[in-house]
Coordinates of C-alpha atoms in Angstrom, one line a residue:
M1 CA 52.1 81.5 214.8
D2 CA 55.8 82.3 216.3
N3 CA 58.2 81.4 214.0
R4 CA 60.2 79.9 216.8
S5 CA 57.3 76.8 217.1
T6 CA 57.5 76.1 213.3
P7 CA 60.5 73.3 212.0
T8 CA 63.4 75.1 210.4
P9 CA 64.0 75.1 206.3
A10 CA 65.8 72.0 205.2
F11 CA 69.5 72.1 206.3
D12 CA 72.8 70.2 206.5
M13 CA 75.1 71.9 209.0
V14 CA 78.9 71.2 209.3
L15 CA 80.5 71.2 212.4
F16 CA 84.6 71.8 212.2
G17 CA 86.1 70.7 215.7
G18 CA 83.3 67.3 215.4
T19 CA 85.3 65.7 218.2
G20 CA 85.6 68.7 220.3
D21 CA 84.2 69.9 224.0
L22 CA 82.0 73.1 222.4
V23 CA 80.1 70.0 219.7
M24 CA 80.1 67.4 222.5
R25 CA 79.4 69.6 225.5
K26 CA 77.1 72.4 224.4
L27 CA 75.9 72.0 220.5
L28 CA 74.9 68.8 219.9
P29 CA 72.9 68.6 223.3
S30 CA 71.1 71.9 222.1
L31 CA 70.4 70.3 218.7
Y32 CA 69.1 67.3 220.4
Q33 CA 66.7 69.2 222.4
A34 CA 65.6 71.3 219.4
H35 CA 65.3 67.8 217.4
A36 CA 62.8 66.5 220.5
A37 CA 60.6 69.5 220.5
S38 CA 60.3 68.8 216.9
L39 CA 61.9 72.3 215.9
L40 CA 64.2 70.7 213.3
N41 CA 63.2 69.8 209.7
Q42 CA 63.2 66.4 209.6
Q43 CA 65.3 66.6 206.1
G44 CA 67.6 68.7 208.0
R45 CA 71.3 66.7 208.7
L46 CA 74.5 66.9 211.1
L47 CA 77.7 66.6 209.5
A48 CA 80.9 66.7 212.0
L49 CA 84.2 66.8 211.1
G50 CA 87.2 65.8 213.0
R51 CA 90.9 64.7 212.1
K52 CA 91.2 61.5 213.6
A53 CA 90.0 58.3 211.5
M54 CA 86.7 56.4 212.4
S55 CA 83.9 55.4 211.3
R56 CA 80.3 56.5 211.6
D57 CA 79.4 54.0 214.3
D58 CA 82.5 54.8 216.5
Y59 CA 81.9 58.9 216.2
L60 CA 78.3 57.5 217.3
A61 CA 79.7 56.0 220.2
L62 CA 81.7 58.9 221.2
V63 CA 78.8 60.8 221.1
E64 CA 76.9 58.8 223.2
K65 CA 79.3 58.8 225.6
S66 CA 80.5 62.5 225.4
A67 CA 77.5 64.4 224.5
R68 CA 74.6 62.1 225.9
Q69 CA 75.9 63.3 229.4
H70 CA 75.2 66.8 228.2
V71 CA 71.3 66.4 227.7
K72 CA 69.9 67.9 231.0
E73 CA 66.2 67.6 230.5
H74 CA 63.7 65.8 228.0
F75 CA 65.6 62.9 227.4
D76 CA 63.6 60.2 226.0
A77 CA 65.4 57.2 224.1
A78 CA 63.4 57.0 221.0
A79 CA 64.2 60.9 220.1
W80 CA 67.7 60.1 220.7
A81 CA 67.8 57.6 218.3
S82 CA 66.2 59.7 216.1
F83 CA 68.7 62.3 216.5
C84 CA 71.4 60.3 215.8
S85 CA 69.9 59.0 212.8
R86 CA 70.8 62.7 211.8
I87 CA 74.4 62.5 212.1
D88 CA 77.6 61.7 209.8
Y89 CA 81.1 61.7 210.4
L90 CA 83.5 63.0 207.5
Q91 CA 87.6 62.8 208.2
V92 CA 89.1 66.2 207.6
D93 CA 91.5 68.3 208.5
A94 CA 90.4 71.6 208.5
G95 CA 93.9 72.9 207.4
N96 CA 94.4 70.7 204.6
A97 CA 92.5 72.0 201.3
A98 CA 93.0 68.4 199.7
H99 CA 90.2 67.4 202.0
Y100 CA 87.8 70.0 200.9
P101 CA 86.5 68.1 197.7
A102 CA 85.1 65.5 200.0
L103 CA 83.1 67.6 202.3
A104 CA 81.6 69.8 199.0
E105 CA 80.7 66.0 197.7
A106 CA 79.0 65.5 200.9
V107 CA 77.2 68.6 201.0
G108 CA 76.0 67.8 197.7
Q109 CA 74.7 71.0 195.0
H110 CA 71.1 71.8 196.5
P111 CA 70.5 75.8 196.1
E112 CA 66.9 75.0 198.1
R113 CA 69.0 73.4 201.8
V114 CA 70.5 76.1 203.8
V115 CA 73.8 74.7 204.7
V116 CA 75.7 76.0 208.0
C117 CA 79.4 75.7 208.9
Y118 CA 80.1 75.7 212.6
L119 CA 83.5 77.0 213.0
A120 CA 84.2 75.4 216.6
T121 CA 87.6 75.5 216.5
A122 CA 90.9 78.3 217.4
P123 CA 90.1 81.1 215.6
N124 CA 93.8 81.4 214.1
L125 CA 91.7 78.1 211.4
F126 CA 88.9 80.8 210.5
A127 CA 91.0 82.1 207.3
G128 CA 92.5 79.0 206.2
I129 CA 88.6 77.0 206.7
C130 CA 86.7 80.2 204.4
E131 CA 89.5 80.1 201.8
N132 CA 89.0 76.1 201.5
L133 CA 85.5 76.5 202.0
A134 CA 85.5 78.7 198.7
A135 CA 87.5 77.3 197.1
V136 CA 84.8 74.4 196.8
G137 CA 81.9 76.5 195.7
L138 CA 80.8 76.4 199.6
N139 CA 80.5 80.1 200.1
R140 CA 77.2 79.8 197.7
P141 CA 74.8 82.4 199.1
N142 CA 72.8 79.7 201.1
V143 CA 76.1 79.1 203.1
R144 CA 76.3 80.3 206.4
V145 CA 79.6 80.7 209.0
V146 CA 79.2 81.3 212.6
L147 CA 82.4 82.4 214.0
E148 CA 82.9 81.3 217.7
K149 CA 85.2 83.4 220.3
P150 CA 87.3 84.9 220.6
L151 CA 87.8 86.5 217.4
G152 CA 91.4 87.6 217.5
I153 CA 93.4 89.0 220.9
D154 CA 93.3 92.5 220.1
L155 CA 92.0 95.0 217.5
D156 CA 94.6 94.2 214.9
S157 CA 94.0 90.2 215.0
S158 CA 90.7 90.5 214.9
N159 CA 90.7 93.0 211.9
E160 CA 93.0 90.3 210.2
I161 CA 90.8 87.9 211.0
N162 CA 87.7 89.5 209.7
D163 CA 89.7 90.6 206.5
A164 CA 90.1 87.3 205.4
V165 CA 87.1 85.8 206.0
A166 CA 85.0 88.6 204.5
H167 CA 87.6 87.9 201.5
F168 CA 85.5 84.9 201.3
F169 CA 82.2 86.0 202.5
K170 CA 79.7 88.2 202.6
E171 CA 78.7 90.2 206.2
E172 CA 75.1 88.6 206.0
Q173 CA 76.5 85.2 205.8
L174 CA 78.3 85.1 209.1
Y175 CA 77.5 84.8 211.9
R176 CA 79.4 85.8 214.9
I177 CA 78.1 84.2 218.1
D178 CA 78.1 85.1 221.8
H179 CA 76.0 82.8 223.4
Y180 CA 74.5 85.0 226.7
L181 CA 72.4 87.1 223.7
G182 CA 70.7 84.1 223.3
K183 CA 69.5 83.7 227.1
E184 CA 65.3 83.9 227.4
S185 CA 66.1 86.6 230.5
V186 CA 67.8 88.8 228.2
Q187 CA 65.4 88.6 225.4
N188 CA 62.9 89.2 227.9
L189 CA 64.5 92.7 228.8
M190 CA 63.9 93.6 225.4
A191 CA 60.6 92.6 225.9
I192 CA 59.9 94.1 228.9
R193 CA 61.8 98.1 227.8
F194 CA 60.2 97.9 224.6
A195 CA 56.7 96.3 225.0
N196 CA 55.6 98.2 228.3
A197 CA 54.9 101.8 229.3
L198 CA 55.5 101.0 232.8
F199 CA 59.7 101.2 232.5
E200 CA 60.6 103.2 229.8
P201 CA 59.9 106.6 231.2
L202 CA 62.1 105.7 233.9
W203 CA 64.7 104.0 231.8
R204 CA 67.4 106.8 231.4
R205 CA 70.0 108.9 234.4
E206 CA 66.8 111.1 236.0
W207 CA 65.7 107.8 237.6
I208 CA 68.1 105.1 237.2
H209 CA 71.3 105.7 240.1
D210 CA 73.8 102.9 238.3
V211 CA 74.1 99.6 236.8
Q212 CA 75.8 96.0 237.5
I213 CA 76.4 93.8 235.0
T214 CA 78.4 90.8 236.7
I215 CA 79.4 86.7 235.6
A216 CA 81.0 85.3 237.8
E217 CA 82.3 81.5 237.8
D218 CA 82.8 79.5 240.7
L219 CA 85.2 77.0 238.8
G220 CA 88.8 78.0 238.1
V221 CA 90.7 77.2 234.6
G222 CA 90.9 73.4 234.8
T223 CA 92.5 71.6 231.7
R224 CA 92.6 74.9 229.9
G225 CA 95.9 76.5 231.5
D226 CA 98.2 77.3 228.3
F227 CA 94.7 78.8 226.8
Y228 CA 93.1 81.0 229.4
D229 CA 96.9 82.4 230.4
G230 CA 97.1 84.1 226.6
T231 CA 93.6 85.3 226.8
G232 CA 93.2 86.4 230.8
A233 CA 89.5 87.3 231.7
L234 CA 89.0 90.9 230.1
R235 CA 89.7 89.4 226.4
D236 CA 87.3 86.4 227.5
M237 CA 84.3 88.1 229.1
V238 CA 84.4 91.9 229.0
Q239 CA 85.3 92.4 225.2
N240 CA 82.1 90.5 224.4
H241 CA 79.9 89.1 226.9
L242 CA 79.5 91.8 229.4
L243 CA 80.1 94.9 226.3
Q244 CA 76.4 92.8 224.9
L245 CA 74.8 92.9 227.8
L246 CA 75.9 96.6 228.4
C247 CA 74.0 97.1 224.8
I248 CA 71.2 95.3 225.6
V249 CA 70.6 97.5 228.4
A250 CA 71.3 100.7 227.3
M251 CA 70.8 101.1 223.7
E252 CA 68.1 103.0 222.1
P253 CA 64.5 101.2 221.1
P254 CA 65.5 100.1 217.5
A255 CA 62.9 101.5 214.5
S256 CA 62.0 97.2 213.7
M257 CA 63.2 94.2 215.3
E258 CA 64.8 93.8 212.3
A259 CA 68.4 92.5 212.5
D260 CA 70.6 96.3 211.0
A261 CA 68.0 98.7 213.2
V262 CA 69.0 95.9 216.7
R263 CA 72.6 96.3 215.7
D264 CA 72.5 99.7 215.1
E265 CA 71.7 101.0 218.1
K266 CA 74.2 98.5 219.9
L267 CA 76.7 100.5 217.4
K268 CA 75.8 103.6 218.7
V269 CA 75.9 102.0 222.6
L270 CA 79.8 101.1 221.7
K271 CA 80.3 104.5 220.0
A272 CA 79.5 106.9 223.1
L273 CA 81.4 104.8 225.8
R274 CA 83.5 107.0 227.2
P275 CA 87.3 106.1 226.2
F276 CA 89.8 105.4 228.5
S277 CA 93.2 107.3 229.9
E278 CA 95.7 106.2 231.3
Q279 CA 94.4 107.6 234.7
D280 CA 91.2 106.1 234.1
V281 CA 92.6 102.6 234.1
A282 CA 94.1 103.0 236.9
N283 CA 91.3 104.7 238.6
K284 CA 88.3 103.0 237.0
T285 CA 89.6 99.3 236.9
V286 CA 90.7 96.7 238.6
R287 CA 92.6 93.2 237.8
G288 CA 92.5 90.4 240.0
Q289 CA 94.2 86.6 240.2
Y290 CA 92.5 83.9 242.6
K291 CA 95.2 82.6 245.4
A292 CA 94.1 79.6 247.5
G293 CA 90.8 79.1 248.7
A294 CA 87.6 76.8 249.1
V295 CA 84.7 76.3 246.9
A296 CA 81.8 75.2 248.3
G297 CA 83.1 73.9 251.0
Q298 CA 86.3 71.9 249.3
P299 CA 90.3 73.7 249.3
V300 CA 91.2 74.5 246.1
V301 CA 94.5 75.5 244.5
G302 CA 95.3 79.1 243.3
Y303 CA 95.7 80.3 239.9
L304 CA 99.6 80.1 239.9
Q305 CA 99.5 76.3 240.9
E306 CA 97.2 75.6 238.3
Q307 CA 97.9 72.9 235.5
G308 CA 100.0 74.6 232.6
I309 CA 100.3 78.5 234.7
P310 CA 103.8 79.4 235.0
A311 CA 104.7 80.5 237.7
D312 CA 105.0 84.5 237.6
S313 CA 101.9 85.0 235.5
Q314 CA 100.2 88.0 235.3
T315 CA 96.8 87.2 233.8
E316 CA 93.7 88.1 235.6
T317 CA 91.4 85.9 236.4
F318 CA 89.1 88.9 238.0
V319 CA 87.8 92.3 236.4
A320 CA 86.1 95.2 237.8
I321 CA 85.4 98.2 235.3
K322 CA 83.3 101.3 236.0
A323 CA 82.3 102.0 232.1
E324 CA 80.3 105.6 231.1
I325 CA 78.2 106.1 228.4
D326 CA 78.5 110.0 227.0
N327 CA 75.2 110.3 225.6
W328 CA 72.0 111.8 226.8
R329 CA 70.0 109.0 227.8
W330 CA 73.1 107.6 230.5
A331 CA 75.3 110.7 230.7
G332 CA 76.4 110.3 234.9
V333 CA 75.2 106.7 235.3
P334 CA 78.1 104.4 236.1
F335 CA 77.5 101.0 234.6
F336 CA 80.0 98.4 237.3
L337 CA 80.8 95.5 235.0
R338 CA 82.2 92.6 236.7
T339 CA 83.8 89.0 235.8
G340 CA 86.2 86.4 237.2
K341 CA 87.0 82.5 238.2
R342 CA 87.2 80.9 241.2
M343 CA 84.1 83.7 242.9
Q344 CA 81.7 82.6 245.6
D345 CA 79.2 81.5 243.5
R346 CA 78.2 80.7 239.9
L347 CA 76.4 83.6 238.9
A348 CA 75.5 85.8 235.7
E349 CA 72.9 89.1 236.1
I350 CA 72.3 92.8 235.4
V351 CA 71.0 94.7 238.4
I352 CA 69.3 98.4 237.6
N353 CA 69.3 100.5 241.0
F354 CA 66.7 103.0 240.7
R355 CA 67.2 106.8 242.3
D356 CA 66.1 107.3 245.6
V357 CA 62.4 109.0 245.6
P358 CA 62.7 113.0 245.7
H359 CA 61.4 113.1 249.9
Q360 CA 61.2 110.6 252.7
L361 CA 58.0 110.1 254.3
F362 CA 59.2 107.3 256.5
S363 CA 61.8 107.1 259.0
G364 CA 63.9 103.5 259.5
P365 CA 67.0 102.1 258.4
L366 CA 65.4 100.8 255.4
S367 CA 64.1 103.7 254.1
G368 CA 66.9 106.6 252.4
S369 CA 68.3 104.1 249.7
H370 CA 68.7 103.9 246.1
T371 CA 68.7 100.0 246.9
A372 CA 65.2 99.6 248.1
N373 CA 63.8 99.8 244.4
R374 CA 65.7 98.0 242.1
L375 CA 65.5 95.4 239.1
V376 CA 67.0 92.3 239.0
I377 CA 67.7 90.1 235.5
Q378 CA 69.4 87.3 236.7
L379 CA 70.9 84.9 233.7
Q380 CA 72.3 81.5 235.3
P381 CA 72.3 79.6 237.1
E382 CA 68.5 79.7 237.1
E383 CA 66.8 82.8 234.7
S384 CA 64.6 85.3 236.6
I385 CA 63.7 88.7 236.4
R386 CA 62.6 90.3 239.4
L387 CA 61.4 94.0 240.6
Y388 CA 62.8 94.6 244.4
F389 CA 60.4 97.6 246.6
L390 CA 59.7 98.4 249.9
A391 CA 56.5 97.8 251.1
K392 CA 54.3 98.4 254.6
E393 CA 55.2 95.1 257.3
P394 CA 52.0 94.1 258.6
G395 CA 51.0 95.0 262.0
D396 CA 49.8 98.6 263.5
T397 CA 53.3 100.3 263.0
M398 CA 54.4 101.6 259.2
R399 CA 57.5 99.6 259.5
L400 CA 58.9 99.0 256.0
Q401 CA 60.4 96.1 254.8
P402 CA 61.4 94.8 251.3
A403 CA 59.5 92.7 249.1
F404 CA 60.0 91.8 245.1
L405 CA 57.8 90.8 242.1
D406 CA 58.9 87.7 240.5
L407 CA 58.4 87.5 236.9
D408 CA 58.4 84.1 236.3
F409 CA 57.8 83.5 232.1
Y410 CA 58.2 79.9 232.6
K411 CA 55.2 79.4 235.1
A412 CA 53.2 82.5 233.4
F413 CA 53.2 80.5 230.1
K414 CA 54.4 77.0 230.9
V415 CA 56.8 76.2 228.0
R416 CA 60.0 74.3 227.7
R417 CA 63.1 76.1 228.5
A418 CA 65.2 76.5 225.6
D419 CA 68.9 77.3 225.8
A420 CA 71.0 79.7 224.6
Y421 CA 72.5 78.0 221.8
E422 CA 69.9 76.1 220.7
R423 CA 68.0 79.1 220.1
L424 CA 71.4 80.5 218.4
L425 CA 71.5 77.1 216.2
L426 CA 67.8 77.6 215.3
D427 CA 68.3 81.2 214.5
V428 CA 70.9 80.6 211.6
I429 CA 69.6 78.2 210.0
R430 CA 66.4 80.2 210.0
G431 CA 69.3 83.5 209.3
K432 CA 67.7 85.5 211.9
L433 CA 71.3 87.9 212.1
A434 CA 69.7 90.2 215.4
L435 CA 71.3 88.5 218.0
F436 CA 74.6 87.6 216.3
M437 CA 77.4 90.9 216.4
R438 CA 78.4 92.7 213.2
R439 CA 81.2 93.5 212.7
D440 CA 81.8 96.9 212.8
E441 CA 80.4 96.0 217.1
L442 CA 83.2 93.8 217.2
V443 CA 85.6 96.8 216.0
E444 CA 84.4 98.7 218.3
A445 CA 84.0 96.7 221.5
W446 CA 88.2 95.8 220.7
R447 CA 88.8 99.9 220.4
W448 CA 87.2 100.6 223.9
V449 CA 89.1 97.4 225.7
M450 CA 92.4 97.9 224.0
P451 CA 93.6 101.0 226.4
I452 CA 92.8 98.8 229.4
M453 CA 94.4 96.0 228.0
E454 CA 97.9 98.1 227.1
C455 CA 97.6 99.5 230.1
W456 CA 98.0 96.4 232.2
Q457 CA 100.7 95.0 229.7
N458 CA 102.6 97.8 230.5
S459 CA 102.7 97.8 234.5
S460 CA 104.5 95.0 234.5
N461 CA 105.5 96.3 237.9
T462 CA 101.9 96.0 239.1
P463 CA 100.7 92.7 239.3
P464 CA 97.1 91.9 239.7
K465 CA 95.1 91.8 243.2
Q466 CA 94.9 88.4 244.9
Y467 CA 91.6 87.6 246.0
T468 CA 91.2 83.9 247.7
A469 CA 89.1 81.5 245.9
G470 CA 85.6 81.4 247.0
T471 CA 85.0 84.8 247.6
W472 CA 83.6 87.3 245.5
G473 CA 86.6 89.2 244.0
P474 CA 89.6 91.7 245.4
A475 CA 88.4 94.6 248.0
A476 CA 89.2 96.9 245.0
S477 CA 86.2 95.6 243.6
S478 CA 84.4 97.1 246.8
A479 CA 86.5 100.2 246.8
L480 CA 85.7 100.7 243.0
L481 CA 81.7 101.2 243.9
S482 CA 82.1 103.1 247.3
R483 CA 83.6 105.6 245.8
D484 CA 80.1 106.3 244.1
G485 CA 78.4 105.1 247.8
I486 CA 77.2 102.6 246.2
S487 CA 77.9 98.6 246.7
W488 CA 77.8 95.4 244.7
H489 CA 74.3 93.9 244.9
E490 CA 75.4 91.0 247.0
E491 CA 76.8 93.3 249.4
S492 CA 73.7 95.4 249.6

């Protein structure tokens, strides 16, 4: 039986930042879904930590108000009440070492139980939290620590955090989370590639023309202006989410599905990414910033008018990059990465465009284009995989029309949809590291991004290109692809 259909071992999950947005919006709702599906051990406990003094009843009232609204499906009042019985609250200031003995006492000494410490806090607190955990013995082998992104603001700060954390916890105890790797369609991409003879022979430079990876949001920065302006789209999305998706697409078949076998192959991809010169940054990257426009028919302000944003900010809200991988499988195949806020739709997808057939037998506007054959893996808003091709239109003429095969796994298997955080939280409890970043992966990702970041920081006289909110980004993004004779998927 698949271990995902069986309950986890007994566990204590300690949620640092227990009153924060991530815990309320993602973690508790995902844990409830796992509970409702009987995937959590009956002895599993949730201990939320926060600086505010409140009783357990007060905290559960907050959970009812804040977390309950984010449970999107499969809600059952009895299951919710049973789930809430797992939850307790403890007042702990993460930066105050004097509060940790009470935490250690609450967790107790139970070597047979897994202890998960989820650090849903600012990354500048990670080192101090880990030191305080170790001081009260909560770094023993059965303790696992989940580190949320962003892990630093550049390579040096990332190394600093990782060095500090590694002083108290072994690498196999650290789970650097990227929720995009927990999405069902990303897992199915690996299955399609490595379990089927149909795709693997085609998954190389001889048959693939280009790859496009997009993560687009229709929302602006909202109330996160202060945080976002010091981060930007390159740090927030490219260095982690987009590069991790690129690795899944481009990696060689691992020797097994063991964690280090998978992560070794991802690391090889990151090491093979062609580094950027200053000229490359000018020619192969686009940075943009949204201005006032309309999204879903409603007027929205520009980035510089958002709360907490300086009037002269040059922080990018849009990035497009032409990446290249210097190895035998992918030499000459461009990988186009794109992300942005206040774009036309909320969308995350991977598009594999195959090359043309070597000789055209048919005439007409739909033939002779590599866009005819493409594999589209959509991650959001819905998860799906579609294979596009040309087929004959019914009738007495040889007219071609686009068609597609829709690989709907949920209809085929009739299973419940588990969201990304639910899958990853279950993997942490079970001790499965394959979907979490190893430190050397993180280092290589930062190393590749740093030249772009430094060039943009040094080009204060070249502000980000403006794009109207509710569009697909600056015109320069389309021009980036047009130089290779192609266009973005939605433009085709």
